[in-house]
mmCIF file of C-alpha atoms in Angstrom:
data_model
loop_
_atom_site.group_PDB
_atom_site.id
_atom_site.type_symbol
_atom_site.label_atom_id
_atom_site.label_comp_id
_atom_site.label_asym_id
_atom_site.label_seq_id
_atom_site.Cartn_x
_atom_site.Cartn_y
_atom_site.Cartn_z
ATOM 1 C CA PHE H 25 -5.919 -26.622 2.846
ATOM 2 C CA LYS H 26 -3.667 -28.600 4.444
ATOM 3 C CA ARG H 27 -0.768 -27.562 1.553
ATOM 4 C CA ARG H 28 -1.950 -24.325 1.590
ATOM 5 C CA ASN H 29 -0.548 -24.554 4.873
ATOM 6 C CA GLU H 30 2.097 -26.102 4.248
ATOM 7 C CA GLU H 31 3.048 -23.778 1.863
ATOM 8 C CA LEU H 32 2.587 -20.878 4.678
ATOM 9 C CA THR H 33 5.430 -22.578 6.706
ATOM 10 C CA ARG H 34 7.733 -22.626 3.540
ATOM 11 C CA VAL H 35 7.456 -19.330 2.181
ATOM 12 C CA ILE H 36 8.451 -17.099 6.070
ATOM 13 C CA ALA H 37 10.710 -20.397 5.878
ATOM 14 C CA ALA H 38 11.737 -19.122 3.549
ATOM 15 C CA ILE H 39 12.043 -14.751 4.060
ATOM 16 C CA GLU H 40 13.120 -15.432 6.482
ATOM 17 C CA ALA H 41 16.060 -17.651 5.900
ATOM 18 C CA ALA H 42 16.244 -14.008 3.473
ATOM 19 C CA ARG H 43 17.166 -11.927 5.521
ATOM 20 C CA ALA H 44 20.581 -14.530 6.470
ATOM 21 C CA LEU H 45 21.444 -13.830 3.146
ATOM 22 C CA PRO H 46 24.244 -10.571 2.488
ATOM 23 C CA PRO H 47 21.598 -8.134 -0.049
ATOM 24 C CA VAL H 48 22.440 -8.231 -3.139
ATOM 25 C CA THR H 49 21.035 -11.719 -5.114
ATOM 26 C CA ARG H 50 19.789 -12.731 -8.144
ATOM 27 C CA ALA H 51 16.080 -14.023 -9.286
ATOM 28 C CA PRO H 52 14.592 -15.583 -10.845
ATOM 29 C CA ALA H 53 14.874 -15.035 -15.075
ATOM 30 C CA THR H 54 15.699 -11.302 -14.593
ATOM 31 C CA GLU H 55 19.087 -10.065 -13.903
ATOM 32 C CA LEU H 56 18.366 -7.162 -10.005
ATOM 33 C CA ARG H 57 20.265 -3.976 -9.659
ATOM 34 C CA GLU H 58 21.766 -1.891 -6.686
ATOM 35 C CA ILE H 59 19.931 1.683 -6.377
ATOM 36 C CA VAL H 60 22.319 3.482 -5.426
ATOM 37 C CA ASP H 61 22.338 7.562 -6.026
ATOM 38 C CA ASP H 62 18.717 8.354 -4.977
ATOM 39 C CA PRO H 63 17.432 11.060 -3.522
ATOM 40 C CA MET H 64 14.107 10.199 -1.671
ATOM 41 C CA PRO H 65 14.544 9.426 1.583
ATOM 42 C CA ALA H 66 14.204 5.535 3.850
ATOM 43 C CA ALA H 67 10.303 5.000 4.893
ATOM 44 C CA HIS H 68 9.140 6.455 7.879
ATOM 45 C CA GLY H 69 10.690 5.473 11.114
ATOM 46 C CA GLU H 70 13.359 2.834 9.355
ATOM 47 C CA ALA H 71 16.600 2.805 8.646
ATOM 48 C CA ASP H 72 18.373 4.001 5.762
ATOM 49 C CA THR H 73 19.247 0.127 3.809
ATOM 50 C CA HIS H 74 19.880 0.209 0.270
ATOM 51 C CA VAL H 75 17.270 -2.473 -1.855
ATOM 52 C CA LEU H 76 17.875 -4.649 -5.407
ATOM 53 C CA ALA H 77 14.776 -3.187 -7.775
ATOM 54 C CA PHE H 78 14.816 -6.276 -11.454
ATOM 55 C CA ALA H 79 16.501 -4.650 -14.014
ATOM 56 C CA GLY H 80 14.146 -3.359 -16.763
ATOM 57 C CA SER H 81 11.229 -4.223 -15.264
ATOM 58 C CA THR H 82 8.173 -4.089 -16.899
ATOM 59 C CA ASN H 83 6.022 -3.921 -14.070
ATOM 60 C CA PRO H 84 2.753 -1.389 -14.335
ATOM 61 C CA SER H 85 3.234 2.001 -11.557
ATOM 62 C CA CYS H 86 2.345 5.275 -12.176
ATOM 63 C CA ALA H 87 2.066 7.879 -9.318
ATOM 64 C CA TYR H 88 0.012 8.368 -6.522
ATOM 65 C CA VAL H 89 -2.007 11.702 -6.846
ATOM 66 C CA GLU H 90 -2.285 14.029 -3.677
ATOM 67 C CA ALA H 91 -5.759 15.984 -3.281
ATOM 68 C CA SER H 92 -4.451 19.264 -4.409
ATOM 69 C CA PHE H 93 -8.061 21.808 -4.591
ATOM 70 C CA VAL H 94 -8.839 24.923 -1.602
ATOM 71 C CA GLU H 95 -12.120 24.674 -0.348
ATOM 72 C CA GLN H 96 -12.907 28.252 1.049
ATOM 73 C CA LEU H 97 -14.676 28.111 4.635
ATOM 74 C CA SER H 98 -16.798 30.261 6.581
ATOM 75 C CA VAL H 99 -16.117 27.739 9.574
ATOM 76 C CA GLU H 100 -14.034 25.843 11.365
ATOM 77 C CA PRO H 101 -13.336 22.487 9.727
ATOM 78 C CA HIS H 102 -14.615 20.275 12.364
ATOM 79 C CA GLN H 103 -17.530 22.541 12.730
ATOM 80 C CA LEU H 104 -18.844 22.289 9.204
ATOM 81 C CA ARG H 105 -21.915 20.226 8.803
ATOM 82 C CA ARG H 106 -21.779 16.807 7.908
ATOM 83 C CA SER H 107 -23.037 17.080 4.520
ATOM 84 C CA ASP H 108 -20.226 19.132 3.715
ATOM 85 C CA ARG H 109 -17.929 17.480 5.051
ATOM 86 C CA VAL H 110 -18.535 14.334 3.674
ATOM 87 C CA ALA H 111 -18.628 16.001 0.199
ATOM 88 C CA ILE H 112 -15.556 17.452 0.814
ATOM 89 C CA LEU H 113 -14.614 13.618 1.895
ATOM 90 C CA MET H 114 -16.074 11.898 -1.285
ATOM 91 C CA ARG H 115 -13.718 13.640 -3.049
ATOM 92 C CA ILE H 116 -11.249 13.093 -1.683
ATOM 93 C CA VAL H 117 -11.331 9.558 -1.341
ATOM 94 C CA GLU H 118 -12.409 10.464 -5.122
ATOM 95 C CA ILE H 119 -8.864 11.097 -6.619
ATOM 96 C CA GLU H 120 -6.299 9.232 -3.158
ATOM 97 C CA GLY H 121 -8.735 6.069 -2.799
ATOM 98 C CA PRO H 122 -7.977 3.919 -1.095
ATOM 99 C CA ILE H 123 -7.072 5.332 1.963
ATOM 100 C CA HIS H 124 -6.134 5.662 4.851
ATOM 101 C CA ARG H 125 -8.821 7.183 7.353
ATOM 102 C CA GLU H 126 -6.345 9.500 8.908
ATOM 103 C CA GLU H 127 -5.085 10.502 5.390
ATOM 104 C CA VAL H 128 -8.778 11.294 4.511
ATOM 105 C CA GLY H 129 -9.013 13.611 7.749
ATOM 106 C CA ARG H 130 -4.757 15.158 7.186
ATOM 107 C CA ARG H 131 -6.347 16.148 2.929
ATOM 108 C CA TYR H 132 -9.236 17.619 4.856
ATOM 109 C CA ALA H 133 -7.864 19.743 6.990
ATOM 110 C CA THR H 134 -4.834 21.411 3.774
ATOM 111 C CA VAL H 135 -7.777 22.186 1.370
ATOM 112 C CA CYS H 136 -9.172 23.369 4.364
ATOM 113 C CA GLY H 137 -6.245 26.126 5.069
ATOM 114 C CA LYS H 138 -4.780 24.152 8.554
ATOM 115 C CA ASP H 139 -1.666 23.183 8.491
ATOM 116 C CA ARG H 140 -2.103 19.754 10.889
ATOM 117 C CA ALA H 141 -5.201 17.790 11.357
ATOM 118 C CA GLY H 142 -5.596 17.987 14.806
ATOM 119 C CA ASN H 143 -8.099 16.287 17.074
ATOM 120 C CA ARG H 144 -10.932 18.109 16.953
ATOM 121 C CA ILE H 145 -10.666 17.874 13.464
ATOM 122 C CA GLN H 146 -9.725 13.405 13.128
ATOM 123 C CA GLU H 147 -12.546 13.383 15.115
ATOM 124 C CA ALA H 148 -15.155 15.641 12.274
ATOM 125 C CA VAL H 149 -13.677 13.194 9.382
ATOM 126 C CA THR H 150 -13.621 9.945 11.290
ATOM 127 C CA GLU H 151 -17.570 10.063 11.952
ATOM 128 C CA ALA H 152 -18.216 11.498 8.202
ATOM 129 C CA LEU H 153 -16.613 9.059 6.685
ATOM 130 C CA LEU H 154 -18.288 6.904 8.927
ATOM 131 C CA HIS H 155 -21.223 7.550 8.096
ATOM 132 C CA ALA H 156 -20.833 8.000 4.021
ATOM 133 C CA ALA H 157 -19.612 4.228 4.370
ATOM 134 C CA ASN H 158 -22.956 3.363 6.211
ATOM 135 C CA VAL H 159 -25.333 5.229 3.541
ATOM 136 C CA GLY H 160 -22.900 3.220 0.177
ATOM 137 C CA TRP H 161 -21.168 6.721 -0.318
ATOM 138 C CA LEU H 162 -17.654 5.150 0.555
ATOM 139 C CA HIS H 163 -16.510 1.488 0.680
ATOM 140 C CA ALA H 164 -14.742 0.414 3.791
ATOM 141 C CA ALA H 165 -12.125 -1.333 4.206
ATOM 142 C CA GLY H 166 -10.440 -1.600 7.673
ATOM 143 C CA PRO H 167 -9.121 1.474 7.465
ATOM 144 C CA PHE H 168 -9.320 2.371 3.739
ATOM 145 C CA TYR H 169 -11.358 4.208 2.380
ATOM 146 C CA SER H 170 -13.101 4.193 -1.161
ATOM 147 C CA ARG H 171 -15.942 5.179 -3.860
ATOM 148 C CA GLU H 172 -16.171 1.714 -4.370
ATOM 149 C CA ALA H 173 -15.077 -1.500 -3.136
ATOM 150 C CA LEU H 174 -11.820 -2.456 -5.284
ATOM 151 C CA LEU H 175 -10.199 -5.739 -7.074
ATOM 152 C CA GLU H 176 -7.087 -4.651 -7.468
ATOM 153 C CA CYS H 177 -5.043 -1.449 -7.098
ATOM 154 C CA VAL H 178 -2.480 -0.625 -9.470
ATOM 155 C CA PRO H 179 0.817 0.310 -6.902
ATOM 156 C CA ARG H 180 1.762 4.383 -6.347
ATOM 157 C CA ASP H 181 4.711 5.359 -6.641
ATOM 158 C CA ARG H 182 5.429 7.281 -3.474
ATOM 159 C CA SER H 183 8.423 9.066 -3.937
ATOM 160 C CA ALA H 184 6.842 12.651 -5.098
ATOM 161 C CA CYS H 185 4.466 13.434 -2.528
ATOM 162 C CA ARG H 186 4.036 16.335 0.517
ATOM 163 C CA SER H 187 2.448 14.361 2.245
ATOM 164 C CA THR H 188 5.549 11.588 4.203
ATOM 165 C CA THR H 189 2.623 10.367 5.904
ATOM 166 C CA LEU H 190 1.990 7.920 2.689
ATOM 167 C CA ARG H 191 4.994 6.755 2.637
ATOM 168 C CA LYS H 192 4.016 5.653 6.411
ATOM 169 C CA PRO H 193 4.087 1.414 5.836
ATOM 170 C CA GLU H 194 0.794 1.017 7.675
ATOM 171 C CA MET H 195 -0.083 3.699 5.829
ATOM 172 C CA LEU H 196 -0.082 0.670 2.415
ATOM 173 C CA PRO H 197 -3.366 -0.286 1.632
ATOM 174 C CA PRO H 198 -3.377 -3.584 1.320
ATOM 175 C CA ILE H 199 -5.092 -4.105 -1.882
ATOM 176 C CA GLU H 200 -2.476 -2.101 -3.982
ATOM 177 C CA ILE H 201 -0.155 -4.426 -1.599
ATOM 178 C CA GLN H 202 -1.358 -7.872 -2.841
ATOM 179 C CA THR H 203 -1.999 -6.267 -7.057
ATOM 180 C CA GLY H 204 1.917 -5.304 -6.769
ATOM 181 C CA LEU H 205 2.225 -9.171 -5.795
ATOM 182 C CA ARG H 206 0.054 -10.595 -8.350
ATOM 183 C CA ASN H 207 2.056 -8.418 -10.973
ATOM 184 C CA VAL H 208 5.541 -9.219 -10.033
ATOM 185 C CA VAL H 209 4.758 -13.066 -10.268
ATOM 186 C CA ALA H 210 3.013 -12.764 -12.566
ATOM 187 C CA ASP H 211 5.644 -11.190 -14.659
ATOM 188 C CA HIS H 212 8.470 -12.535 -13.086
ATOM 189 C CA VAL H 213 7.604 -16.178 -13.106
ATOM 190 C CA GLY H 214 9.434 -18.384 -11.235
ATOM 191 C CA VAL H 215 10.171 -14.859 -8.494
ATOM 192 C CA GLU H 216 11.647 -15.209 -4.876
ATOM 193 C CA PRO H 217 9.914 -14.389 -2.275
ATOM 194 C CA ALA H 218 11.824 -11.844 -0.802
ATOM 195 C CA ALA H 219 12.800 -9.941 -4.719
ATOM 196 C CA ALA H 220 8.875 -10.062 -5.271
ATOM 197 C CA VAL H 221 8.297 -7.948 -2.296
ATOM 198 C CA VAL H 222 11.078 -5.684 -3.045
ATOM 199 C CA GLU H 223 9.490 -5.187 -6.251
ATOM 200 C CA VAL H 224 6.724 -3.809 -4.416
ATOM 201 C CA ALA H 225 7.663 -1.878 -2.516
ATOM 202 C CA ARG H 226 9.631 -0.626 -5.599
ATOM 203 C CA MET H 227 6.848 0.332 -7.652
ATOM 204 C CA MET H 228 4.790 1.910 -4.905
ATOM 205 C CA GLY H 229 8.474 4.826 -5.194
ATOM 206 C CA PHE H 230 10.642 2.711 -2.091
ATOM 207 C CA HIS H 231 14.474 2.998 -3.152
ATOM 208 C CA ARG H 232 15.534 2.650 0.566
ATOM 209 C CA THR H 233 13.500 0.738 3.264
ATOM 210 C CA GLY H 234 13.631 -1.251 6.731
ATOM 211 C CA ALA H 235 11.932 -4.316 8.948
ATOM 212 C CA GLU H 236 8.495 -2.846 9.004
ATOM 213 C CA LEU H 237 8.017 -2.053 5.721
ATOM 214 C CA HIS H 238 9.390 -5.232 4.589
ATOM 215 C CA ARG H 239 6.306 -7.066 7.429
ATOM 216 C CA ALA H 240 4.272 -4.727 5.381
ATOM 217 C CA ILE H 241 5.133 -6.383 1.998
ATOM 218 C CA GLU H 242 5.459 -9.850 3.455
ATOM 219 C CA ASP H 243 1.955 -10.236 5.186
ATOM 220 C CA GLN H 244 0.542 -10.059 2.442
ATOM 221 C CA LEU H 245 1.647 -12.036 1.152
ATOM 222 C CA ARG H 246 1.019 -14.525 3.540
ATOM 223 C CA ASP H 247 -1.882 -13.960 3.314
ATOM 224 C CA MET H 248 -2.671 -14.119 -0.646
ATOM 225 C CA LEU H 249 -0.241 -17.938 -0.241
ATOM 226 C CA GLY H 250 -2.564 -18.389 2.940
ATOM 227 C CA VAL H 251 -5.605 -18.218 0.474
ATOM 228 C CA GLY H 252 -4.265 -19.611 -2.336
ATOM 229 C CA ALA H 253 -3.523 -16.660 -4.622
ATOM 230 C CA PHE H 254 0.422 -18.078 -4.826
ATOM 231 C CA LEU H 255 2.290 -22.003 -5.484
ATOM 232 C CA LEU H 256 5.633 -22.242 -3.797
ATOM 233 C CA ARG H 257 7.762 -24.549 -6.052
ATOM 234 C CA ASN H 258 10.811 -25.928 -7.144
ATOM 235 C CA GLY H 259 12.838 -24.870 -4.170
ATOM 236 C CA ASN H 260 10.262 -21.835 -2.106
ATOM 237 C CA ARG H 261 9.578 -19.907 -5.799
ATOM 238 C CA LEU H 262 6.287 -18.158 -6.786
ATOM 239 C CA TYR H 263 3.565 -18.766 -9.039
ATOM 240 C CA LEU H 264 0.504 -17.338 -10.038
ATOM 241 C CA ALA H 265 -2.217 -20.781 -9.311
ATOM 242 C CA ASP H 266 -4.730 -21.546 -11.159
ATOM 243 C CA LYS H 267 -7.913 -23.954 -11.438
ATOM 244 C CA THR H 268 -5.856 -26.733 -11.796
ATOM 245 C CA ASP H 269 -4.105 -26.518 -8.382
ATOM 246 C CA GLU H 270 -7.328 -27.032 -6.608
#
């Protein structure tokens, strides 16, 4: 426990030190390149800053798929019976989970033919989601919903998504970030914490980012260090923990 606290303190110091460096850095055992010709907008509310990515990275990711089916309703979306709302929401979560409940509400409005999710729709969606989770039809991890409990989630590239709110840092599922970090540390042994954060952002479709996105990923990195998923060695470089290290 004491060693994990020491490791957590070191990674925080390493990340803070990296922020003070010039923007171009090199990660161990692999060359970094700057993405300069990229049409994607900055993350919601973020400064327009360059991000580096691993050249020839093989870290797995896939395109984020948004629910796009259409529901023909005879009443307003918030007036549907709870059972009907749950059925639609389960279909959305099946396609997009893990997904934040606010984003579920937006997608519910969209598939029901509405341009936006007002308070009545969001309240109706929240009530139906809570019911579905309570009876075991959906799994809730904080504000994020999936069809079942997840041990991992391959990072999804959001660069082509129609819903721009999917790129808000608070909409990124922790399990997705954690899976990305685990893959990066496994594939790039001895990677620096700051470089791991950058690579996970790239895997999720962010080519430009700012403080809020960095913080969201760093928070998950700190949590994983705190529970012993990673170790810091050889000058604050990240390694996967194994049973011999416990």
